[in-house]
C-alpha cells in the first residue's frame, strides 16, 4: 500500500510545474466556493436563526405601516400562544447616518420569553429593567462601538423625532447580551417601549410588528392563520408568517441570490474541470508506454485504473482542502470587516462538507476517462507503438 | 535436457486490419525445455515478437494451445493472466523499461507490490536482485542518472526479483553499443547457467543469438526447420 | 521581425495538434471575461438606471438627517414653504410609502415603492411618458405603474385591481421615464395621504429650478429658514448617493470573483504554454540552430499566448453580451429598502475591460514559458 502511494506521489511530482498549476487552479476554485458559500449564508443567516416556534405578525399592506399596540394583548390571550411581544424599527444610527442598525423599542420584561437564547448577566438585567433610558446591546455591537455598561450614549433616529423636535435620543448602556454565537443576532439593541412611546412626537400606541412564541411548533402555521383571521376586516389587517418564512422572504428580496451564486460556481467549476481534466488526460497519455510495462509486470487493468484515479483524486482533494481552508480564513477576515452590513457572514459546516464532496467528485470525473483508457490499453499495441 | 517448460501447440494468430484479418502465425508448434536459453530470430514481420507476447500471456492465440509450466494460459482470462504474469514471468524490453520517476531500487520493487510483503522485505529482495546484476551501489539513482546498459541491468533485476521461472526478452540489446550489449548478454548467460532461469530472447542480432544455447528461426509466421 | 512572424506562423499551424491544451487556455480566459463582464454590467446597469432620467436643473428636498425618502417627512406648512420658493419653476410635493407585491421571479413578497405625486409630478420627471393606458385621475384610487415594476411584479396589468389592506386600487396605465421611477407605482398624493392616514404631510419635494445656476441660492434660501430643517440636493447627486452602496457592493464582489478566476485562468494558460513549449522543444532548438534569434523565439511564444487569450476574451465577452445585455432584474436597494428594477448594461467600455484582462492573462501566462523556451541549450533541445 505504501509502495503504491509512493508511486502515485512520484508520478504527480513528475512535472512539478504542471501539477503545481493544476493544484493552484483547483485551490482558487475552492476558495471561491467557500467565499460564495459564506456570502450565501450571509443572506440567509436570518433563516437559520429563526426559531421554529416563533411567528411574526406585521401590517398586511406593508412592513412600514404601524399596527396598534392593543393587538398584542389580544394575541397573548389566544389559545396555543406561549408569549407575545411587540417590536418597532427605530431607524437608529450612532454617528454615521448611513450606518443604521437594529434598535427595537419593546417590552424588555418579555424579551426572555420570546428570545430565550439571549443571555444577560443577572445584575445587568436588573439594572436594565430599573433604568427607563436603559439600552440592551448585543456583545458584537457593543464591541463595534466601544460601549460599556454605564456609558451614556446619544442615538439618532431617522424616523422618530421627540416631542421637542429633536431626533437625538439619550440612552444609558445598561446591559450587554450574548446570543447564539452567530453575530447576526448580536448586532441588535433593545430599548424600553415606555420611554419611546412617551417621548415620541407621533405614532403613539403603535408598534411595528409582533413576535409570538407558540407552545407547539407543529401548530405554528395554524395559529398564524388564526391571528390574521382575528384582525381581518378591521381597519388594520395583519399578515402573519413563521419567523423563518419571514426572514426567507426578506432574503428573497435581494433576488435569487442562491441562484446567482450557483450559476457563478457552475461556470467556475466547468472551466476548472476542463483545465484539470485536460491535464490529467495529458499526463496519462504521456505514460502509455510505462503503463503498458506495468501491465506486463502483472498489474491488472483494475489496478491501473486505481492508480490513475488515485492520482487525480490526490490532486483534487489536496487542492480542495487547501482552497476551502484559505476560503474559510478569508470569510472570517471579511466577516469582521463587514460585520456592519453582513452580520451573518460566516462559514458553515454544510458548505465545507459540500466542498469536500465536490473535490472528490472532481477527482473522479477528471480521472475517469483517462483511467478508462488506461484500463483498455492493449499492451501489445502500446509496446509496438514506437 | 529437462522437461519442457513451454509448450506451444498449433497456435494460429490473426490480427484485424480494418475489415481484413491478417494471419501472423500459421499453426505454429514449439517446445522449450526448462533451463534453456533460446533465441528467436527472423526478419521483421516474421511474427517473433507476436510469439513472445503469446508465450508471455500478453495476448491470446486465435486458436491453438499454450502451456507454461503445466498451466494452459490460453484459457485464462485477463485478470488471471495478470496474476500469472506477476508470479511466473519476467519481461525485458528494448525501450521504456523503467519508470523515470522511481529510483532503481523502487523500480525493481515494482513487481513485489503485487504480493503480500512488508516494505522491509521488498527492499531486501530488490537489493538482492540488484546485487546479482552488479548495481547494488546504484540503488538510489534515478534512470536518467544511469547509462543505457545500467538501465537495462536494472530492468533485468526487476524481471528476476519475484523469482519467475521464465524470462522473456524482446531485443534487449537493440539499443545498446557493442560492449554494453556484451555485458547484458553475459548477465543473461549467468542467469541461465548459474541461476537456472529459462530464457527466451527475440533478437535480430546474430552475435546475440550466438550466446544462446539454441536458435529458432521464424519466417512469415512459421518455424523454419533448423539450420 | 520577419523572424517573429515566421516562427509564430509555424507555431500557430501546429496548434491543431495541441487542440486540447490550447482549448483549455481559451476556455479559461473566456470564463473569466464572461463572469467579469456579466457582473460589472449588473453594477453598470444599476447605476445608469439610477442616474438616467435626471436633469441638471432638477432638485430633491428631504428632511435633514434622513437617509432616503422613506424616513423623510414634512408637515403641510413646511411643504408649502418649500414649494413656494421663487427659484422653482415647478414643484411636486410627494408622499412615499412601501407596499408588498409578489415578485414574479421568486413568488415571494417584496417591498415596492408607491408614490403619491402632485399634479406637476410627471412634468418634473424628464422623459415621463405614458406608454399604455392613461394617467390616474385626481382624487381617485387609481395607479399608473412604472414599466420596470410592471415587468417584475405580479398583478400590474392595465385594468387590474390591486388590494392593499382594505383599499382597492385600479391600475389604469403604464409609464416610462428611463430612470429609477420606473420601479414605482404612482397615484395622486392627496389620495395616498388619505389611504395611509398621513394627514397633510409629505415625504419629499421634487422640483425644477428656473435655471441651473439657481441651485446655490435655492439651497441657501431653504437651509437658512428657521422653520425648515432640510437637505437640498441636485437630483443626479441624490440618486448617485442612493445607488452608491449597492453598486459598490456589486462591483466589489464582481471584481473580487473575476480576479480570483483570472488567477485560475492564468494557471491554466501557464500550463498550456509550458506544454506548448516543451512539445516543440526540438523544433525550437532546430530554429535556433539554424540561426533564429532567441528574442524572436520569445516573442513568438508570447504572441501565441496572447492570441489564444484574445480569442478566449472575445468569446467570453461575446457570450456575456448575448446573454446578459438588457436582461432585467430587480433587487433590494440598501438605502431605500425598496425594490429597484434595472437592466444589465453591457457597455463597450466593459467589453474593452474584458479584452484587456484577457490580454493581460495571455501576457503573464506567456512570459515565463517563452523565456524558458529561449534559454534551453540548443543541444539539449535537439536531443528531445
Short mmCIF file of C-alpha atoms in Angstrom, two decimals, chain A residues 25-33 36 260-276 358 362, chain C residues 27-28 31-32 35 257-258 260-262 264-265:
data_model
loop_
_atom_site.label_atom_id
_atom_site.label_comp_id
_atom_site.label_asym_id
_atom_site.label_seq_id
_atom_site.Cartn_x
_atom_site.Cartn_y
_atom_site.Cartn_z
CA UNK A 25 -6.29 26.46 -10.09
CA UNK A 26 -8.24 23.94 -8.04
CA UNK A 27 -7.34 25.85 -4.89
CA UNK A 28 -8.66 29.02 -6.46
CA UNK A 29 -11.94 27.38 -7.41
CA UNK A 30 -12.47 26.14 -3.88
CA UNK A 31 -11.60 29.49 -2.35
CA UNK A 32 -14.36 30.89 -4.50
CA UNK A 33 -16.65 28.11 -3.40
CA UNK A 36 -19.65 32.31 -2.16
CA UNK A 260 -26.71 33.60 -8.93
CA UNK A 261 -24.18 32.05 -6.60
CA UNK A 262 -24.77 28.65 -8.04
CA UNK A 263 -24.51 29.93 -11.61
CA UNK A 264 -21.16 31.57 -10.97
CA UNK A 265 -19.88 28.45 -9.26
CA UNK A 266 -21.07 26.26 -12.09
CA UNK A 267 -19.20 28.46 -14.54
CA UNK A 268 -16.04 28.35 -12.45
CA UNK A 269 -16.12 24.62 -11.93
CA UNK A 270 -16.84 23.88 -15.53
CA UNK A 271 -13.79 25.83 -16.56
CA UNK A 272 -11.81 24.14 -13.87
CA UNK A 273 -12.94 20.72 -14.94
CA UNK A 274 -11.62 21.41 -18.38
CA UNK A 275 -8.25 22.52 -17.11
CA UNK A 276 -7.66 19.64 -14.72
CA UNK A 358 -17.22 18.29 -4.68
CA UNK A 362 -13.87 16.46 -9.31
CA UNK C 27 -11.94 28.44 -22.32
CA UNK C 28 -10.32 29.51 -19.07
CA UNK C 31 -14.85 32.08 -18.44
CA UNK C 32 -13.08 34.87 -16.61
CA UNK C 35 -18.11 36.46 -15.48
CA UNK C 257 -14.65 36.96 -8.16
CA UNK C 258 -13.20 37.91 -11.52
CA UNK C 260 -9.77 35.02 -8.44
CA UNK C 261 -10.98 33.46 -11.63
CA UNK C 262 -8.31 35.32 -13.55
CA UNK C 264 -7.18 30.34 -12.05
CA UNK C 265 -7.25 31.03 -15.76
#
